[in-house]
Short mmCIF file of C-alpha atoms and ligand atoms in Angstrom, two decimals:
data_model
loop_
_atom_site.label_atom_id
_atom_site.label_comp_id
_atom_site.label_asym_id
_atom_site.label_seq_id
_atom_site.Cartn_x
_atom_site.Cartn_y
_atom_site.Cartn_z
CA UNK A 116 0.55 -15.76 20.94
CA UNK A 117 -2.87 -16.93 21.25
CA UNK A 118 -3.15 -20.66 20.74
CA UNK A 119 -5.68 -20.63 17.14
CA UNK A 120 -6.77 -24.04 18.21
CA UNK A 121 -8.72 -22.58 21.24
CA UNK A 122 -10.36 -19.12 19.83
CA UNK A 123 -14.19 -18.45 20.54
CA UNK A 124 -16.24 -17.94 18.08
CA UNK A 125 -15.86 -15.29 15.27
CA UNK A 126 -17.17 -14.29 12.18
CA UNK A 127 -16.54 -12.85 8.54
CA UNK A 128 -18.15 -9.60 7.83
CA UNK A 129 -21.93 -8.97 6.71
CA UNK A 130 -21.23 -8.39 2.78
CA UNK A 131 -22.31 -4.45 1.88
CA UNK A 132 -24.71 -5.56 -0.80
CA UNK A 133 -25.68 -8.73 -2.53
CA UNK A 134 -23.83 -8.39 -5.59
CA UNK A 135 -20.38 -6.74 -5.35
CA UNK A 136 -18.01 -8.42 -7.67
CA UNK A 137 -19.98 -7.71 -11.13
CA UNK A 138 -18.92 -3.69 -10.52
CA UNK A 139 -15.59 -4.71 -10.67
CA UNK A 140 -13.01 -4.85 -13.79
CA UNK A 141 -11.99 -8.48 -12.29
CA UNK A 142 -12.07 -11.57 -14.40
CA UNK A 143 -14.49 -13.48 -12.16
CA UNK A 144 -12.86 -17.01 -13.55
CA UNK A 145 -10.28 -16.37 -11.04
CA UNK A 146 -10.06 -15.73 -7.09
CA UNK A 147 -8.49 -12.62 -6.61
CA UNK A 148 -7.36 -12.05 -3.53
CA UNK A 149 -3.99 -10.08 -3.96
CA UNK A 150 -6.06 -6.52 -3.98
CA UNK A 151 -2.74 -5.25 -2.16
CA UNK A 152 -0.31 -5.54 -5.50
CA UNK A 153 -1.87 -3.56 -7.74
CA UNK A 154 -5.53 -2.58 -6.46
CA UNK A 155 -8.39 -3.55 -9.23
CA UNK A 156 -10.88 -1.11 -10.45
CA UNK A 157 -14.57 -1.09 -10.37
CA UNK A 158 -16.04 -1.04 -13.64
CA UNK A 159 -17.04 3.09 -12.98
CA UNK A 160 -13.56 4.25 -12.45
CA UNK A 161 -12.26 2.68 -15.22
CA UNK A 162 -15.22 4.00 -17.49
CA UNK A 163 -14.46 7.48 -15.85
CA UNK A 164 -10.16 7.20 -17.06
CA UNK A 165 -11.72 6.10 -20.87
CA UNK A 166 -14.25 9.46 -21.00
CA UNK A 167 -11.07 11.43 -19.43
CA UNK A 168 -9.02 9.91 -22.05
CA UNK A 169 -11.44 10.72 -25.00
CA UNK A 170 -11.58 14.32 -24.21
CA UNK A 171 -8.20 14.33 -23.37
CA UNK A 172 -7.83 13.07 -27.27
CA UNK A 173 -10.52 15.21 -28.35
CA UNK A 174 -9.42 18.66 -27.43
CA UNK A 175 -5.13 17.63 -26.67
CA UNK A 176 -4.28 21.61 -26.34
CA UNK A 177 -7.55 22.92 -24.17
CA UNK A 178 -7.38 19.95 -21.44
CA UNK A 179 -3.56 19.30 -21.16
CA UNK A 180 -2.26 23.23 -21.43
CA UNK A 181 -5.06 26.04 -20.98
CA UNK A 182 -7.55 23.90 -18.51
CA UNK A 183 -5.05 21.64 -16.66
CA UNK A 184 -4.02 23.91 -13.28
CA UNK A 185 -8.32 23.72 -12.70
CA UNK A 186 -8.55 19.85 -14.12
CA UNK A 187 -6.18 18.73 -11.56
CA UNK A 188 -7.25 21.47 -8.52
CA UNK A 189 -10.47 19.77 -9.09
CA UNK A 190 -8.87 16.26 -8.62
CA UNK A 191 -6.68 17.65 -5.96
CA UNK A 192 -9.60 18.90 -3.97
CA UNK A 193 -11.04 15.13 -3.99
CA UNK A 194 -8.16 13.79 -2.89
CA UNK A 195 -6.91 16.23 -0.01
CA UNK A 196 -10.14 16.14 1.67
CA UNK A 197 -10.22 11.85 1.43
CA UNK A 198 -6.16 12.05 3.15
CA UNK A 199 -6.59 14.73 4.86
CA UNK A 200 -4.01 17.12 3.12
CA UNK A 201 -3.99 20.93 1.91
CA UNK A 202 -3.75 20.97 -1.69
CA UNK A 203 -0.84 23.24 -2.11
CA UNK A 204 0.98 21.11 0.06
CA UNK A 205 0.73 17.91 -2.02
CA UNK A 206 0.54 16.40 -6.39
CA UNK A 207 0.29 13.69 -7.97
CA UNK A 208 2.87 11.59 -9.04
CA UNK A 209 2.75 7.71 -10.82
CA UNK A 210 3.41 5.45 -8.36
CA UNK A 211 4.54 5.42 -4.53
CA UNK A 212 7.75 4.60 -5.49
CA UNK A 213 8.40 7.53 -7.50
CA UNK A 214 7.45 9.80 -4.72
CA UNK A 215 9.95 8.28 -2.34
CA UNK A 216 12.26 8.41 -4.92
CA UNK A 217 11.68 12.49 -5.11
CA UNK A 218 12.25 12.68 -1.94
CA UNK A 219 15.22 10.53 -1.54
CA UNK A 220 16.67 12.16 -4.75
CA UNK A 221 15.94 15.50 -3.49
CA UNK A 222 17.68 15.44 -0.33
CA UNK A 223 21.31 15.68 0.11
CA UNK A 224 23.57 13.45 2.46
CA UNK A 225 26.97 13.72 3.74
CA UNK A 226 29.68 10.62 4.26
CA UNK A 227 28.63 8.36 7.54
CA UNK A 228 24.94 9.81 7.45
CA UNK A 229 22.18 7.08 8.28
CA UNK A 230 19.57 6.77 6.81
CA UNK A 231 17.06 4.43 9.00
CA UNK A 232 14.30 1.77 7.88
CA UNK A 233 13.12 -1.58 9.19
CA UNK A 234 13.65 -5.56 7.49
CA UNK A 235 9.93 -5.08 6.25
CA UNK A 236 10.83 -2.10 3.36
CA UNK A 237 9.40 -2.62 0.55
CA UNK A 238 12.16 -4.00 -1.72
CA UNK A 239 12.37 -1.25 -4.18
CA UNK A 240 12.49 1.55 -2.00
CA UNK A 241 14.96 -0.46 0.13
CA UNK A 242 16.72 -0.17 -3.74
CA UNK A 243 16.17 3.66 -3.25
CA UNK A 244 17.62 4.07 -0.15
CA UNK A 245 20.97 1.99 -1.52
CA UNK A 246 20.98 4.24 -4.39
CA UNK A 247 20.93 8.08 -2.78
CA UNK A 248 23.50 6.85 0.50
CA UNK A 249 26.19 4.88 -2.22
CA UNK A 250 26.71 8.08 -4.13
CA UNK A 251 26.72 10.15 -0.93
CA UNK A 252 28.57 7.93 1.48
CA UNK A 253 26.07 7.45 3.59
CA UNK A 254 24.80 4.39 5.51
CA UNK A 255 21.59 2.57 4.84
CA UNK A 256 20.82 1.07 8.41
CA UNK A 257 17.52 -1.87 8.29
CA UNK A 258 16.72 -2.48 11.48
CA UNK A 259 15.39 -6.72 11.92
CA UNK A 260 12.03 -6.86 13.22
CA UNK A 261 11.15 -10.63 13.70
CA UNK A 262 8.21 -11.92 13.41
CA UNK A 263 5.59 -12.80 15.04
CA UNK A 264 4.67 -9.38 16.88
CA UNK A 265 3.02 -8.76 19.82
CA UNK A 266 2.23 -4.77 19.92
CA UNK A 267 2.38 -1.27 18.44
CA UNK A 268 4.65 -0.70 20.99
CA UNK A 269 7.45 -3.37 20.15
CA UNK A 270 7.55 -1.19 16.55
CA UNK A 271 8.10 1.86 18.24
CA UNK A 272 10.52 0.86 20.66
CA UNK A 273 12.91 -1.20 17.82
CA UNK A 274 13.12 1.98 15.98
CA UNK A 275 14.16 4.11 18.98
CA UNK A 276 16.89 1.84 19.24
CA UNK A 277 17.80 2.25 15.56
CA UNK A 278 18.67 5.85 16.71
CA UNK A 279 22.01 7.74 16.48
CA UNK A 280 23.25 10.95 16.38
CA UNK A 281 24.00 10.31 12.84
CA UNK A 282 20.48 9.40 11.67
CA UNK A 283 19.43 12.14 9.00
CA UNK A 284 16.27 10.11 8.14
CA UNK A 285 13.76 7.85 8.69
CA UNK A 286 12.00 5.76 6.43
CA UNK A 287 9.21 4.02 7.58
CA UNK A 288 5.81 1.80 6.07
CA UNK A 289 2.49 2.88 7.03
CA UNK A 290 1.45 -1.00 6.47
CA UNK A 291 4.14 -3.13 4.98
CA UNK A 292 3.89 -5.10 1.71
CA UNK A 293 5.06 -8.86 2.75
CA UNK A 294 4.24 -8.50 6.78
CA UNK A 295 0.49 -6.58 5.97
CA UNK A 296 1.49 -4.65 9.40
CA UNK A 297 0.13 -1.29 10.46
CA UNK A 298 3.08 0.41 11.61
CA UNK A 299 2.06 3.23 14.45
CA UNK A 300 3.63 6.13 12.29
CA UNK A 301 2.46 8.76 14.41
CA UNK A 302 4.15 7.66 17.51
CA UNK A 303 7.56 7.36 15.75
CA UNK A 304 6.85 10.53 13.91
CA UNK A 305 6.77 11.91 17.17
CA UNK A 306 10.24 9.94 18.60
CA UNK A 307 11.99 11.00 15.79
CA UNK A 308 10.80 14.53 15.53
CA UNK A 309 11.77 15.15 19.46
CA UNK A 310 14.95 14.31 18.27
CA UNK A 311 15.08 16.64 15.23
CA UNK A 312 15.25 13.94 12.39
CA UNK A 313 12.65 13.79 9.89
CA UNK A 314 10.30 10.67 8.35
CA UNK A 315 9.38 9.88 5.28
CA UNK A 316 6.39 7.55 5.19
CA UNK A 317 5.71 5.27 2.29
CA UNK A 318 1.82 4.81 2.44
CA UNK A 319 1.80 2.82 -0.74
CA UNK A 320 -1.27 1.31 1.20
CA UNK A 321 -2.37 3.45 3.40
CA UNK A 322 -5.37 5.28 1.10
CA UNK A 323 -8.53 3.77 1.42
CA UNK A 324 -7.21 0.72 4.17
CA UNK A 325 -6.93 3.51 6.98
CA UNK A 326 -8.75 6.18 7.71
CA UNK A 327 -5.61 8.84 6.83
CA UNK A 328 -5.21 12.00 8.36
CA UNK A 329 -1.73 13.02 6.53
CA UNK A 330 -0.52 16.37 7.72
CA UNK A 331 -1.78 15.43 11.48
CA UNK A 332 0.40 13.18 11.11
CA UNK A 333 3.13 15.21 11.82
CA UNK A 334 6.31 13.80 9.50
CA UNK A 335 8.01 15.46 6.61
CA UNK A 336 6.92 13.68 4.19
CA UNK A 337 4.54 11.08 3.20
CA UNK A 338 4.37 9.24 -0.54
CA UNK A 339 0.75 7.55 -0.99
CA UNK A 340 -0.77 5.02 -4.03
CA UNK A 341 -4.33 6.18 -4.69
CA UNK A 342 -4.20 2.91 -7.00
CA UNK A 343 -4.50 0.20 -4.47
CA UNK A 344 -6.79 0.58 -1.83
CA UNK A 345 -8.72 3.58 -3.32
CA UNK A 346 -8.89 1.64 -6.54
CA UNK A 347 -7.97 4.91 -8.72
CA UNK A 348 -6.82 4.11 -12.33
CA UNK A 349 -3.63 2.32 -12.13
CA UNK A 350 -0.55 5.48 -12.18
CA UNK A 351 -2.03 7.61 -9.99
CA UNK A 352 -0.39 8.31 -6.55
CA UNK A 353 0.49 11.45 -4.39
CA UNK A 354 3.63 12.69 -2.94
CA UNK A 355 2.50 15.53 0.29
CA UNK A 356 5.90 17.08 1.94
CA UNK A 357 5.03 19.59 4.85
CA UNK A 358 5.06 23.25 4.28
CA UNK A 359 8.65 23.86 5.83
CA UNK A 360 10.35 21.14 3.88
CA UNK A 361 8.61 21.63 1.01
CA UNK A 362 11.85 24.06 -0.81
CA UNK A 363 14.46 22.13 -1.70
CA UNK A 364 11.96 18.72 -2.69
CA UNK A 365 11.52 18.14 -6.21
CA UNK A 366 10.06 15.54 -8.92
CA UNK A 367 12.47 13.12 -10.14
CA UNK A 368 11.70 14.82 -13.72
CA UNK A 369 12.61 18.58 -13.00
CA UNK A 370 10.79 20.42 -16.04
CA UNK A 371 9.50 23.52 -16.38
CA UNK A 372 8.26 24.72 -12.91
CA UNK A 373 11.56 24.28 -11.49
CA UNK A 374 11.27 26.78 -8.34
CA UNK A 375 8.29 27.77 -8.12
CA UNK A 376 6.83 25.41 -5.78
CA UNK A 377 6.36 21.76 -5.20
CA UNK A 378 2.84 21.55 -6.27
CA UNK A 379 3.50 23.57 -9.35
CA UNK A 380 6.78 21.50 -10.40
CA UNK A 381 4.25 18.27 -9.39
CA UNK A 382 1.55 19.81 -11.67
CA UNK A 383 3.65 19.21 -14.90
CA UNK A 384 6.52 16.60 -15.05
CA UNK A 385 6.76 16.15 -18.38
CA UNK A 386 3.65 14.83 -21.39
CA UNK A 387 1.79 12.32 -19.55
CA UNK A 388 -1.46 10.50 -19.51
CA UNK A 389 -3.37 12.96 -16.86
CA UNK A 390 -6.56 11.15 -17.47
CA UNK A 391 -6.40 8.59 -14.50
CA UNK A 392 -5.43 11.99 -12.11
CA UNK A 393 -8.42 13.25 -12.96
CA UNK A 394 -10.55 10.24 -12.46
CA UNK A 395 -9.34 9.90 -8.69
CA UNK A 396 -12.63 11.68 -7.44
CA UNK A 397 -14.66 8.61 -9.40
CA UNK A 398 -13.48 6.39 -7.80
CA UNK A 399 -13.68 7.70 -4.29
CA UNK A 400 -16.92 8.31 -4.88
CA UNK A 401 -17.56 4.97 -5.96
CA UNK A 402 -17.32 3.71 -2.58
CA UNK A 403 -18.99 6.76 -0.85
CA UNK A 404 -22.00 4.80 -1.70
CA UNK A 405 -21.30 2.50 0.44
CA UNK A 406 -19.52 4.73 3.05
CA UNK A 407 -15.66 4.94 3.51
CA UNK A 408 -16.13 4.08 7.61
CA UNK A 409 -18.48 0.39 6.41
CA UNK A 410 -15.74 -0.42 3.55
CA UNK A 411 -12.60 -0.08 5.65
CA UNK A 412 -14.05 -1.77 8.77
CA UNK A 413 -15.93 -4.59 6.23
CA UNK A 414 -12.38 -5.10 4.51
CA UNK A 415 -10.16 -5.20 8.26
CA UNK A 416 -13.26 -7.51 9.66
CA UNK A 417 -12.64 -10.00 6.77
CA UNK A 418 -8.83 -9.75 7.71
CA UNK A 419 -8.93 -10.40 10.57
CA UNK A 420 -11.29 -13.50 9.92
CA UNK A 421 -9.34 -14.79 7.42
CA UNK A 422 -6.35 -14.62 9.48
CA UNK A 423 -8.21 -16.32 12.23
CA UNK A 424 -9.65 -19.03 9.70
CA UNK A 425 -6.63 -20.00 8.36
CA UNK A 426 -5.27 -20.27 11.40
CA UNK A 427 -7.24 -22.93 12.89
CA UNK A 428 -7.79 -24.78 8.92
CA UNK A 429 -4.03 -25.08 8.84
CA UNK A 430 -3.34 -25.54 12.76
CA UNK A 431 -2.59 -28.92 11.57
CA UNK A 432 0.39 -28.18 9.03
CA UNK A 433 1.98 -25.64 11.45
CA UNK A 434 1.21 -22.47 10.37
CA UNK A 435 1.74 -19.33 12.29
CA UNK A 436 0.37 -16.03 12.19
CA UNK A 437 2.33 -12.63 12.54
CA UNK A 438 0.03 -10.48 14.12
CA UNK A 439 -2.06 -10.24 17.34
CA UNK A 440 -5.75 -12.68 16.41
CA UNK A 441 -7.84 -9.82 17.29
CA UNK A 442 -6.84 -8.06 13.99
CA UNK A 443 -5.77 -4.72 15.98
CA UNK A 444 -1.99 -4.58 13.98
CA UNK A 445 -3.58 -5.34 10.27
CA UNK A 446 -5.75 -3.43 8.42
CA UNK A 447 -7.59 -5.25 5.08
CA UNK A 448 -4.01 -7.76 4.45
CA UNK A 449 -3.11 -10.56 6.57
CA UNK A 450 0.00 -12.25 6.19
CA UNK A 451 0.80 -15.73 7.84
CA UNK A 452 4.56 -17.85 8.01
CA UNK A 453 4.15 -21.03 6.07
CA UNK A 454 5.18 -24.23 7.29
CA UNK A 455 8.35 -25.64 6.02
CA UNK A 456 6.87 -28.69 4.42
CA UNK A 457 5.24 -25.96 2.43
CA UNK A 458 8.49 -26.85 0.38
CA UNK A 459 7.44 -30.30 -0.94
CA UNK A 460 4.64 -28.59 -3.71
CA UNK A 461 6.67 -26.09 -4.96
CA UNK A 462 10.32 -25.56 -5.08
CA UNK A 463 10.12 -22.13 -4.68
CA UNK A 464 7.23 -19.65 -3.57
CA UNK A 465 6.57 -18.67 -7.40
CA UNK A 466 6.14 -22.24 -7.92
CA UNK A 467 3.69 -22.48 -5.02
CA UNK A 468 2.02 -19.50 -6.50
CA UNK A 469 1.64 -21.28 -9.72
CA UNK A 470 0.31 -24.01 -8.44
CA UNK A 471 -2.06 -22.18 -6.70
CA UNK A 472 -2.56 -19.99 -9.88
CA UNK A 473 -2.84 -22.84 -12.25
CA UNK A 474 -4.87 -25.85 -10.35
CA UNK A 475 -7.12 -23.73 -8.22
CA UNK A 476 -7.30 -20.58 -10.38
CA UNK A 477 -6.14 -18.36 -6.83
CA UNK A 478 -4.49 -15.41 -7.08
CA UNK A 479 -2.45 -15.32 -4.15
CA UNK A 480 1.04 -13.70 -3.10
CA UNK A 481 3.75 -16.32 -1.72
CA UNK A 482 7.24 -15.07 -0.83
CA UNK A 483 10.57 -15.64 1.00
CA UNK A 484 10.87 -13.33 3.39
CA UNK A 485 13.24 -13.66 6.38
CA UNK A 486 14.04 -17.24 5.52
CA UNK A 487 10.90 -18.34 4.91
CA UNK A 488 7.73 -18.60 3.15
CA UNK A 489 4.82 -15.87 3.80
CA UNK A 490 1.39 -16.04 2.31
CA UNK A 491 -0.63 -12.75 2.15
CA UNK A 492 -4.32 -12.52 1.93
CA UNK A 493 -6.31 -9.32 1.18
CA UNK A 494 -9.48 -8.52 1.36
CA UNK A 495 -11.46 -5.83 -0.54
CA UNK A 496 -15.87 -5.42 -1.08
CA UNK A 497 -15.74 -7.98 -3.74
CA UNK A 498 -14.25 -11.28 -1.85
CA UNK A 499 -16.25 -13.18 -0.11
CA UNK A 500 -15.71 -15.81 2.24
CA UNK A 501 -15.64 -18.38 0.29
CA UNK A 502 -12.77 -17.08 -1.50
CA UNK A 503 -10.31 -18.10 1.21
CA UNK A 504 -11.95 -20.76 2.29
CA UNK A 505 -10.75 -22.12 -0.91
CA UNK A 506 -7.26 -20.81 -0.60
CA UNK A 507 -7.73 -22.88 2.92
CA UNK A 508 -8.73 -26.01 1.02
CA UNK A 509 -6.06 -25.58 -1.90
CA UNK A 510 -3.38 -25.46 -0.08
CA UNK A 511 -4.38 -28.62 2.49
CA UNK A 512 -5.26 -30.67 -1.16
CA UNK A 513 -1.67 -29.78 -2.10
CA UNK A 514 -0.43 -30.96 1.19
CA UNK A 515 -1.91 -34.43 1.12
C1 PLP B 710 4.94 -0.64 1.07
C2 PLP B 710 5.00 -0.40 -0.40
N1 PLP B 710 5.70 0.62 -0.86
C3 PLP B 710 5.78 0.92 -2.16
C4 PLP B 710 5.14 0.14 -3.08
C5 PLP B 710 5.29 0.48 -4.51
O1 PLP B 710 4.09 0.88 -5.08
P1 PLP B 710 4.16 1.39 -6.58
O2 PLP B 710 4.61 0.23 -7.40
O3 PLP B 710 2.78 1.82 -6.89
O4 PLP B 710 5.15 2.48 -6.61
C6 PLP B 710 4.40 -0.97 -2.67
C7 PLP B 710 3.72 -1.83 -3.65
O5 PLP B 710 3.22 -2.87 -3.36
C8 PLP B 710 4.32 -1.24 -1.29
O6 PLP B 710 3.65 -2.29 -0.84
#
């Protein structure tokens, strides 16, 4: 690992217009710089959900029943073209989770089948997993991949050793919540396909952080949030399953499309609030104006920055980053280990975060991960530098 203490020079990104942060929903009193949790909306896509909602309210029967297949096709065209999907091959469901769940739920398992993921699953699809192999009998196998990492490759490779002849699936992150790393799904779509077993990404955080080409991708199936890092209104996420596995895949809430098709059984799961779905185009748009390509590189710049920053501003209380410095395993998250003397403000990472929360007024994700404390920083068109150069200057006044 590069020594932090001896990079050249680098620099945070050139910010895509003077005044970002006043289009955003954001309470500007605080430093927000956990966009990876639950997204944050700019001011337009939320005013876009309210005018769905009212004539959602106004005219219940004509939007919900008679107009909804064109409502969401509309929405659905948006959204295929930004991830690179067909629309009959993908819907919208509430959250990530609930499209690995339909998935998970959907498939069937026999005793001693393995189902395969890595140490960095997100913890409630890791919950998921538990839940479809107990009442099966089959195995849930979690690879360890320590930290720090060097390559692509290294993620690859520990999965290929994962392999058996009794894995029936593999579940894998596009970027991982508490490690922020871009995992190279394509290349272990393609190792497990050669061997005939499919993959189910979760790319809770894929939308909007990476530019997404979904069915190129090549896996089976692939479970996406459209409210994180394309800042859609908060419940509004896609599940896409490839055409020949599409059959036997259903919603979690079978209702009355049952059979005829995973985008029609995804088109109605039950009364819900539909207006967010059909806001998704606003808020892709919203950032059209400043251009998909700008945003993503402006957000992975400032990662990679930040990762380098705090690097060197902490060198001095041992802390270690995760990922290659040159930012080419992260996308707009960077996660770094925390020293263990981190210990002495808080006795445990909530009360760290509080701290953080309470006396500097940062919003900031700390967690125990693999025996010890993680810090995650991400970065989205609203934070500027000087919003982690005060996370940088929080933590070393706590220290002292
Ligand atoms: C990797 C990963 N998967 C799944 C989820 C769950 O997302 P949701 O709560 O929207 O289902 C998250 C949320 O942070 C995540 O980071």
């Amino acid at each position: 690992m590069t020594n932090p203490t001896t990079l050249g020079s680098y620099d945070p990104p050139i910010p895509l217009a003077e005044q970002i942060s006043h289009e955003w929903m954001l309470d500007p009193a605080i430093t927000y710089i956990n966009h990876g949790c639950f997204g944050a909306r700019p001011r337009v896509v939320s005013q876009s959900q309210q005018r769905w909602r009212e004539r959602i309210e106004a005219r219940p029967i004509e939007l919900i029943d008679r107009r909804r297949d064109d409502l969401l096709s509309d929405a659905k065209a948006a959204v295929a073209r930004f991830v690179g999907v067909q629309p009959q091959d993908f819907g919208f469901v509430t959250n990530a989770t609930g499209g690995v769940n339909a998935v998970l739920q959907s498939l069937t398992f026999e005793p001693g089948d393995e189902l395969l993921t890595v140490n960095h699953v997100y913890n409630a699809v890791r919950q998921a997993m538990r839940h479809v192999a107990e009442r099966s009998g089959a195995k849930v196998i979690e690879l360890p991949i320590p930290l720090p990492v060097q390559s692509p490759q290294q993620l690859v490779d520990a999965i290929a050793a994962g392999l058996t002849d009794r894995t029936k699936l593999v579940v894998v992150d596009h970027i991982t919540s508490p490690t922020a790393l871009i995992f190279p799904v394509k290349q272990i779509i393609e190792l497990c396909e050669q061997r005939g077993i499919d993959v189910l990404v979760d790319g809770a955080h894929a939308p909007g952080m990476v530019d997404l080409d979904i069915a190129s991708l090549g896996g089976a199936y692939y479970s996406a949030n459209l409210h994180k890092w394309a800042c859609a209104p908060m419940g509004t996420a896609m599940l896409w399953v490839r055409p020949d596995k599409q059959a036997p895949i259903h919603p979690t809430t079978i209702s009355h499309f049952f059979g005829e098709g995973l985008a029609a059984e995804l088109s109605w799961q039950g009364t819900r609030d539909m207006s967010g779905w059909f806001a998704a185009p606003d808020a892709i748009a919203y950032f059209e104006q400043y251009g998909w390509d700008r945003v993503r590189e402006h957000n992975h710049q400032m990662a990679t920055w930040v990762q380098r920053m705090l690097c060197e501003r902490w060198a001095g209380i041992g802390v270690e980053p995760t990922t290659p410095l040159d930012g080419s395993m992260i996308g707009s998250m960077t996660t770094l280990r925390l020293p263990e003397r981190m210990r002495e403000v808080g006795e445990t990472p909530i009360e760290l975060h509080d701290r953080l929360y309470d006396e500097f007024a940062l919003e900031v994700p700390i967690f125990d991960w693999d025996d010890a404390w993680w810090i995650r920083a991400s970065c989205q068109i609203y934070n500027t530098p000087d919003d982690y150069e005060k996370l940088a200057d929080a933590v070393l006044k706590l220290l002292a």
